[in-house]
Amino acid sequence: MSVTVRVPAKVNVRLAVGAARPDGYHDLANVFLAVSLYDEITATPADELRVTCEGPDADRVPLDRTNLAARAALALAERHGREPAVHLRIAKDIPVAGGMAGGSADGAGALLACDTLWGTGAPREELLDICAGLGSDVPFSLVGGAALGTGRGEELTGLEVGGDFHWVFALSARGLSTPAVYREFDRLGEGMDIPRPVADQAVLDALAKGDPTALAVALANDLQPAALSLCPELGDTLAAGRAAGALAALVSGSGPTTAFLALDAESASDIAGVLRASGTCRDVRTAAGPAAGATVLN
Ligand code: C5P
């Protein structure tokens, strides 16, 4: 018997970042939108905990106990006093180290897959609590849809979305480490007065209306200057997508994936074609959001 869970990637349509806290984290007002790029995690009984990964970027995924899928299985097993005797197979489609919560998706997916396989029946609150312990973006991977994340991003309030938003994602040849991008954010902000992060009402209204033109003028990512500082060539990708007709272009989360908001699915496909030919990125994907959170497939 095995259990397969499908988990979406995310894009941040507003990532407002406050000053570094004493614990090193940053308070956020983080508006997440789940999009239709998915990893699938299959849990099968095994003699001991084992993680394998397949997909184009599989060689860049750690298979040891630093993998969030492994950590999720260990955390659930420990809470319920059982052995984490499971093989977790990750079918990876979300860009690795790309700012789209691919690692977080695998953590949330493995948690739900193990809970189902083992019949643990952990209440939703417990699953969310384990997710928050695994990483700031992991609770959102479980929940999906659209949500405002406060605290370090793990305290979620669900948001209404009035329609589908169509996106193009340009994948970079290299990855960016999230802590390195936050460190660069701190360095660039040294000596400056960094305001308390808030989610602009205009972003929430545009989401609620399902209005891409309104969202395009409201979306913003406070980590973008830091990501561009570490990866200046992303400026060329952003410019190429804007020139191709994107309503808006921004770095996704901590990057280096860049995200382009399109008017509709047809426009997204046109922008993807132009970006693919531009020579400014490694690969291009289209996706729509909101997408459902972690879902058991069998
Ligand atoms: O929570 P998570 O383990 O995903 O965070 C990875 C790193 O990103 C943290 O160690 C920290 O450097 C940075 N981070 C932050 N503030 C947040 C979320 C993440 O500084 N709200």
Short mmCIF file of C-alpha atoms and ligand atoms in Angstrom, two decimals:
data_model
loop_
_atom_site.label_atom_id
_atom_site.label_comp_id
_atom_site.label_asym_id
_atom_site.label_seq_id
_atom_site.Cartn_x
_atom_site.Cartn_y
_atom_site.Cartn_z
CA MET A 1 0.00 0.00 0.00
CA SER A 2 1.22 3.52 -0.71
CA VAL A 3 -0.14 7.07 -0.47
CA THR A 4 0.55 9.85 -2.98
CA VAL A 5 0.05 13.52 -2.15
CA ARG A 6 0.17 16.37 -4.64
CA VAL A 7 1.42 19.77 -3.38
CA PRO A 8 1.50 23.15 -5.21
CA ALA A 9 4.25 25.74 -5.60
CA LYS A 10 3.61 29.33 -4.52
CA VAL A 11 4.28 32.84 -5.65
CA ASN A 12 4.25 35.80 -3.25
CA VAL A 13 2.08 38.58 -4.64
CA ARG A 14 3.07 40.85 -1.76
CA LEU A 15 6.09 40.11 0.37
CA ALA A 16 6.50 42.89 2.92
CA VAL A 17 9.58 42.36 5.12
CA GLY A 18 10.29 44.05 8.44
CA ALA A 19 13.59 44.52 10.26
CA ALA A 20 15.54 41.49 11.54
CA ARG A 21 14.19 40.23 14.88
CA PRO A 22 16.41 39.20 17.80
CA ASP A 23 15.96 35.54 16.73
CA GLY A 24 17.29 36.34 13.25
CA TYR A 25 13.93 35.93 11.51
CA HIS A 26 12.03 38.81 9.93
CA ASP A 27 8.41 39.69 10.59
CA LEU A 28 6.47 39.45 7.37
CA ALA A 29 3.21 40.39 5.75
CA ASN A 30 3.33 37.71 3.12
CA VAL A 31 0.50 37.27 0.62
CA PHE A 32 0.86 33.74 -0.76
CA LEU A 33 -0.86 32.44 -3.88
CA ALA A 34 -0.57 28.71 -4.64
CA VAL A 35 -0.01 27.97 -8.34
CA SER A 36 -0.46 24.87 -10.49
CA LEU A 37 3.12 23.58 -10.52
CA TYR A 38 3.25 20.48 -8.34
CA ASP A 39 5.51 18.03 -6.58
CA GLU A 40 4.09 14.60 -5.76
CA ILE A 41 5.24 12.72 -2.67
CA THR A 42 4.55 8.99 -2.40
CA ALA A 43 4.92 7.28 0.97
CA THR A 44 5.40 3.49 1.03
CA PRO A 45 6.17 1.27 4.05
CA ALA A 46 9.90 0.42 4.23
CA ASP A 47 12.44 -1.00 6.70
CA GLU A 48 13.76 2.46 7.51
CA LEU A 49 13.38 6.11 6.50
CA ARG A 50 14.56 6.65 2.94
CA VAL A 51 14.07 9.58 0.53
CA THR A 52 14.47 9.38 -3.25
CA CYS A 53 13.77 12.01 -5.88
CA GLU A 54 13.08 11.97 -9.58
CA GLY A 55 12.66 14.79 -12.11
CA PRO A 56 14.89 17.13 -14.13
CA ASP A 57 16.42 18.83 -11.04
CA ALA A 58 16.57 15.67 -8.89
CA ASP A 59 20.36 15.78 -8.56
CA ARG A 60 20.05 19.12 -6.68
CA VAL A 61 17.74 17.73 -3.97
CA PRO A 62 19.41 16.55 -0.73
CA LEU A 63 18.29 13.03 0.21
CA ASP A 64 19.53 13.03 3.80
CA ARG A 65 17.74 14.17 6.94
CA THR A 66 18.04 17.83 5.95
CA ASN A 67 15.31 17.17 3.37
CA LEU A 68 12.05 18.64 4.72
CA ALA A 69 10.16 15.50 3.63
CA ALA A 70 12.41 13.37 5.87
CA ARG A 71 12.08 15.86 8.72
CA ALA A 72 8.28 15.81 8.40
CA ALA A 73 8.18 12.01 8.68
CA LEU A 74 10.53 12.08 11.68
CA ALA A 75 8.47 14.78 13.45
CA LEU A 76 5.16 12.94 12.98
CA ALA A 77 6.64 9.56 13.97
CA GLU A 78 8.19 11.03 17.11
CA ARG A 79 4.94 12.67 18.22
CA HIS A 80 3.05 9.41 17.78
CA GLY A 81 5.71 7.12 19.23
CA ARG A 82 6.34 5.07 16.11
CA GLU A 83 9.27 4.27 13.81
CA PRO A 84 9.59 6.49 10.73
CA ALA A 85 9.81 3.36 8.58
CA VAL A 86 8.81 4.84 5.26
CA HIS A 87 10.14 5.34 1.75
CA LEU A 88 9.33 8.88 0.54
CA ARG A 89 9.53 9.20 -3.23
CA ILE A 90 9.49 12.79 -4.49
CA ALA A 91 8.44 13.45 -8.10
CA LYS A 92 9.86 16.95 -8.42
CA ASP A 93 8.42 19.50 -10.81
CA ILE A 94 8.79 22.66 -8.67
CA PRO A 95 12.10 24.49 -9.31
CA VAL A 96 14.75 23.63 -6.68
CA ALA A 97 16.07 26.56 -4.56
CA GLY A 98 13.89 28.80 -6.71
CA GLY A 99 11.79 30.87 -4.28
CA MET A 100 8.65 28.83 -5.05
CA ALA A 101 8.54 26.79 -1.81
CA GLY A 102 9.52 23.50 -3.46
CA GLY A 103 11.24 22.18 -0.34
CA SER A 104 8.32 23.34 1.80
CA ALA A 105 5.90 21.57 -0.54
CA ASP A 106 7.79 18.31 -0.01
CA GLY A 107 7.64 18.77 3.78
CA ALA A 108 3.88 19.39 3.79
CA GLY A 109 3.29 16.59 1.28
CA ALA A 110 5.33 14.03 3.19
CA LEU A 111 3.55 14.96 6.41
CA LEU A 112 0.09 14.42 4.91
CA ALA A 113 1.23 11.24 3.11
CA CYS A 114 2.65 9.71 6.33
CA ASP A 115 -0.37 10.77 8.36
CA THR A 116 -2.61 9.01 5.83
CA LEU A 117 -0.38 5.93 5.40
CA TRP A 118 0.02 5.42 9.15
CA GLY A 119 -3.60 6.26 9.98
CA THR A 120 -2.29 8.73 12.55
CA GLY A 121 -5.38 10.90 12.16
CA ALA A 122 -3.53 13.97 13.45
CA PRO A 123 -5.92 16.93 13.69
CA ARG A 124 -5.38 19.76 11.19
CA GLU A 125 -4.05 21.99 14.00
CA GLU A 126 -1.35 19.45 14.84
CA LEU A 127 -0.32 19.10 11.19
CA LEU A 128 -0.09 22.90 10.89
CA ASP A 129 1.98 23.05 14.08
CA ILE A 130 4.43 20.45 12.74
CA CYS A 131 4.59 22.37 9.44
CA ALA A 132 5.45 25.62 11.25
CA GLY A 133 8.28 23.78 13.02
CA LEU A 134 9.68 22.63 9.68
CA GLY A 135 9.83 26.08 8.07
CA SER A 136 8.06 29.40 7.65
CA ASP A 137 6.45 28.56 4.28
CA VAL A 138 5.46 24.94 5.06
CA PRO A 139 2.02 25.66 6.62
CA PHE A 140 0.97 27.46 3.45
CA SER A 141 2.01 24.48 1.29
CA LEU A 142 -0.42 22.36 3.29
CA VAL A 143 -3.27 24.88 3.05
CA GLY A 144 -2.86 26.27 -0.51
CA GLY A 145 -5.29 28.69 -2.14
CA ALA A 146 -4.34 32.21 -1.08
CA ALA A 147 -3.42 33.39 2.40
CA LEU A 148 -1.81 36.19 4.34
CA GLY A 149 1.14 34.95 6.38
CA THR A 150 2.21 37.02 9.38
CA GLY A 151 4.78 36.40 12.11
CA ARG A 152 7.65 34.82 10.20
CA GLY A 153 5.06 33.83 7.58
CA GLU A 154 3.64 30.80 9.36
CA GLU A 155 0.54 32.39 10.92
CA LEU A 156 -2.03 32.11 8.15
CA THR A 157 -5.29 33.86 7.40
CA GLY A 158 -7.10 32.52 4.35
CA LEU A 159 -7.90 35.04 1.61
CA GLU A 160 -10.76 35.14 -0.88
CA VAL A 161 -9.84 35.00 -4.54
CA GLY A 162 -12.39 35.99 -7.16
CA GLY A 163 -10.85 34.35 -10.24
CA ASP A 164 -7.82 32.63 -11.72
CA PHE A 165 -4.54 34.48 -12.23
CA HIS A 166 -2.24 33.34 -15.04
CA TRP A 167 1.51 33.35 -14.57
CA VAL A 168 4.73 32.67 -16.39
CA PHE A 169 7.78 31.58 -14.38
CA ALA A 170 11.33 31.93 -15.69
CA LEU A 171 13.74 29.50 -14.04
CA SER A 172 17.29 30.60 -13.39
CA ALA A 173 20.42 28.61 -14.14
CA ARG A 174 21.41 28.88 -10.47
CA GLY A 175 19.73 28.68 -7.09
CA LEU A 176 19.67 31.29 -4.32
CA SER A 177 19.79 30.45 -0.63
CA THR A 178 16.93 32.04 1.31
CA PRO A 179 19.11 32.95 4.36
CA ALA A 180 21.65 34.60 2.01
CA VAL A 181 18.91 36.75 0.46
CA TYR A 182 17.62 37.82 3.90
CA ARG A 183 21.22 38.64 4.92
CA GLU A 184 21.56 40.81 1.81
CA PHE A 185 18.22 42.47 2.68
CA ASP A 186 19.71 43.34 6.11
CA ARG A 187 22.94 44.61 4.55
CA LEU A 188 21.11 46.85 2.05
CA GLY A 189 18.86 48.19 4.82
CA GLU A 190 21.64 48.94 7.31
CA GLY A 191 21.07 52.29 9.04
CA MET A 192 17.63 52.65 7.47
CA ASP A 193 14.34 52.79 9.32
CA ILE A 194 12.48 49.67 8.12
CA PRO A 195 8.71 50.03 8.63
CA ARG A 196 6.48 47.37 10.15
CA PRO A 197 5.36 45.08 7.31
CA VAL A 198 1.74 45.39 6.17
CA ALA A 199 -0.18 43.83 3.30
CA ASP A 200 -1.56 46.63 1.14
CA GLN A 201 -5.35 46.60 0.89
CA ALA A 202 -4.99 47.07 -2.89
CA VAL A 203 -3.41 43.59 -3.19
CA LEU A 204 -6.17 41.98 -1.14
CA ASP A 205 -8.88 43.80 -3.14
CA ALA A 206 -7.33 42.78 -6.48
CA LEU A 207 -7.20 39.13 -5.35
CA ALA A 208 -10.80 39.25 -4.10
CA LYS A 209 -11.95 40.70 -7.42
CA GLY A 210 -9.86 38.30 -9.50
CA ASP A 211 -8.55 41.37 -11.36
CA PRO A 212 -5.06 40.84 -12.86
CA THR A 213 -4.70 44.45 -14.03
CA ALA A 214 -5.33 45.74 -10.51
CA LEU A 215 -3.02 43.10 -9.01
CA ALA A 216 -0.28 44.07 -11.47
CA VAL A 217 -0.03 47.62 -10.08
CA ALA A 218 -0.26 46.50 -6.44
CA LEU A 219 2.09 43.51 -6.22
CA ALA A 220 5.59 43.94 -4.79
CA ASN A 221 8.41 41.98 -3.20
CA ASP A 222 10.65 43.64 -0.60
CA LEU A 223 13.27 40.90 -1.15
CA GLN A 224 13.63 41.80 -4.83
CA PRO A 225 16.45 44.38 -4.42
CA ALA A 226 18.42 41.82 -2.36
CA ALA A 227 17.86 39.03 -4.91
CA LEU A 228 18.88 41.38 -7.75
CA SER A 229 21.95 42.48 -5.83
CA LEU A 230 23.08 38.81 -5.54
CA CYS A 231 21.90 37.88 -9.05
CA PRO A 232 22.04 41.03 -11.22
CA GLU A 233 21.31 39.09 -14.44
CA LEU A 234 17.71 38.63 -13.22
CA GLY A 235 17.19 42.25 -14.28
CA ASP A 236 17.49 41.12 -17.92
CA THR A 237 14.89 38.38 -17.40
CA LEU A 238 12.46 40.83 -15.77
CA ALA A 239 12.94 43.30 -18.65
CA ALA A 240 12.44 40.56 -21.27
CA GLY A 241 9.14 39.48 -19.68
CA ARG A 242 7.86 43.05 -19.41
CA ALA A 243 8.76 43.67 -23.07
CA ALA A 244 6.90 40.45 -23.96
CA GLY A 245 3.64 41.87 -22.59
CA ALA A 246 3.56 40.82 -18.94
CA LEU A 247 1.26 43.03 -16.82
CA ALA A 248 3.88 42.87 -14.05
CA ALA A 249 7.21 41.19 -13.38
CA LEU A 250 8.79 40.36 -10.04
CA VAL A 251 11.18 38.02 -8.29
CA SER A 252 9.30 35.10 -6.71
CA GLY A 253 9.95 35.02 -2.95
CA SER A 254 13.69 34.99 -2.32
CA GLY A 255 14.33 34.11 -5.99
CA PRO A 256 15.96 33.48 -8.35
CA THR A 257 12.78 32.38 -10.18
CA THR A 258 11.09 35.40 -11.77
CA ALA A 259 7.29 35.61 -12.04
CA PHE A 260 5.26 37.35 -14.74
CA LEU A 261 1.57 38.11 -14.36
CA ALA A 262 -0.39 37.74 -17.61
CA LEU A 263 -3.83 39.03 -18.61
CA ASP A 264 -5.08 35.52 -19.44
CA ALA A 265 -3.91 32.01 -20.33
CA GLU A 266 -3.32 32.89 -23.98
CA SER A 267 -1.16 35.88 -23.11
CA ALA A 268 0.78 33.72 -20.61
CA SER A 269 1.55 31.25 -23.36
CA ASP A 270 2.73 34.07 -25.69
CA ILE A 271 4.97 35.58 -22.98
CA ALA A 272 6.40 32.12 -22.24
CA GLY A 273 7.36 31.70 -25.91
CA VAL A 274 9.15 35.05 -26.03
CA LEU A 275 10.96 34.43 -22.73
CA ARG A 276 12.04 30.97 -23.87
CA ALA A 277 13.64 32.49 -26.98
CA SER A 278 15.19 35.42 -25.06
CA GLY A 279 18.19 33.50 -23.76
CA THR A 280 17.74 35.16 -20.33
CA CYS A 281 16.65 32.04 -18.41
CA ARG A 282 17.14 28.27 -18.12
CA ASP A 283 13.52 27.21 -18.64
CA VAL A 284 10.03 28.68 -18.66
CA ARG A 285 6.78 27.36 -17.16
CA THR A 286 3.20 28.60 -17.12
CA ALA A 287 0.81 28.05 -14.21
CA ALA A 288 -2.41 29.44 -12.76
CA GLY A 289 -3.48 30.20 -9.22
CA PRO A 290 -5.11 29.75 -6.80
CA ALA A 291 -4.31 26.01 -6.66
CA ALA A 292 -5.50 23.62 -3.95
CA GLY A 293 -3.12 22.81 -1.08
CA ALA A 294 -1.66 19.37 -0.31
CA THR A 295 -4.14 16.74 -1.56
CA VAL A 296 -4.17 12.95 -1.21
CA LEU A 297 -4.49 11.49 -4.71
CA ASN A 298 -5.26 7.83 -3.90
O1 C5P B 1 11.69 29.24 8.15
P1 C5P B 1 12.72 28.76 7.20
O2 C5P B 1 13.57 27.66 7.76
O3 C5P B 1 12.16 28.41 5.84
O4 C5P B 1 13.68 29.99 6.94
C1 C5P B 1 14.89 29.85 6.26
C2 C5P B 1 15.74 31.08 6.54
O5 C5P B 1 15.15 32.22 5.91
C3 C5P B 1 15.85 31.45 8.00
O6 C5P B 1 16.91 30.76 8.61
C4 C5P B 1 16.11 32.93 7.93
O7 C5P B 1 17.46 33.19 7.59
C5 C5P B 1 15.28 33.35 6.74
N1 C5P B 1 13.94 33.85 7.11
C6 C5P B 1 13.82 35.07 7.76
N2 C5P B 1 12.58 35.53 8.10
C7 C5P B 1 11.46 34.84 7.79
C8 C5P B 1 11.56 33.60 7.12
C9 C5P B 1 12.82 33.13 6.80
O8 C5P B 1 14.82 35.72 8.04
N3 C5P B 1 10.28 35.32 8.12
#
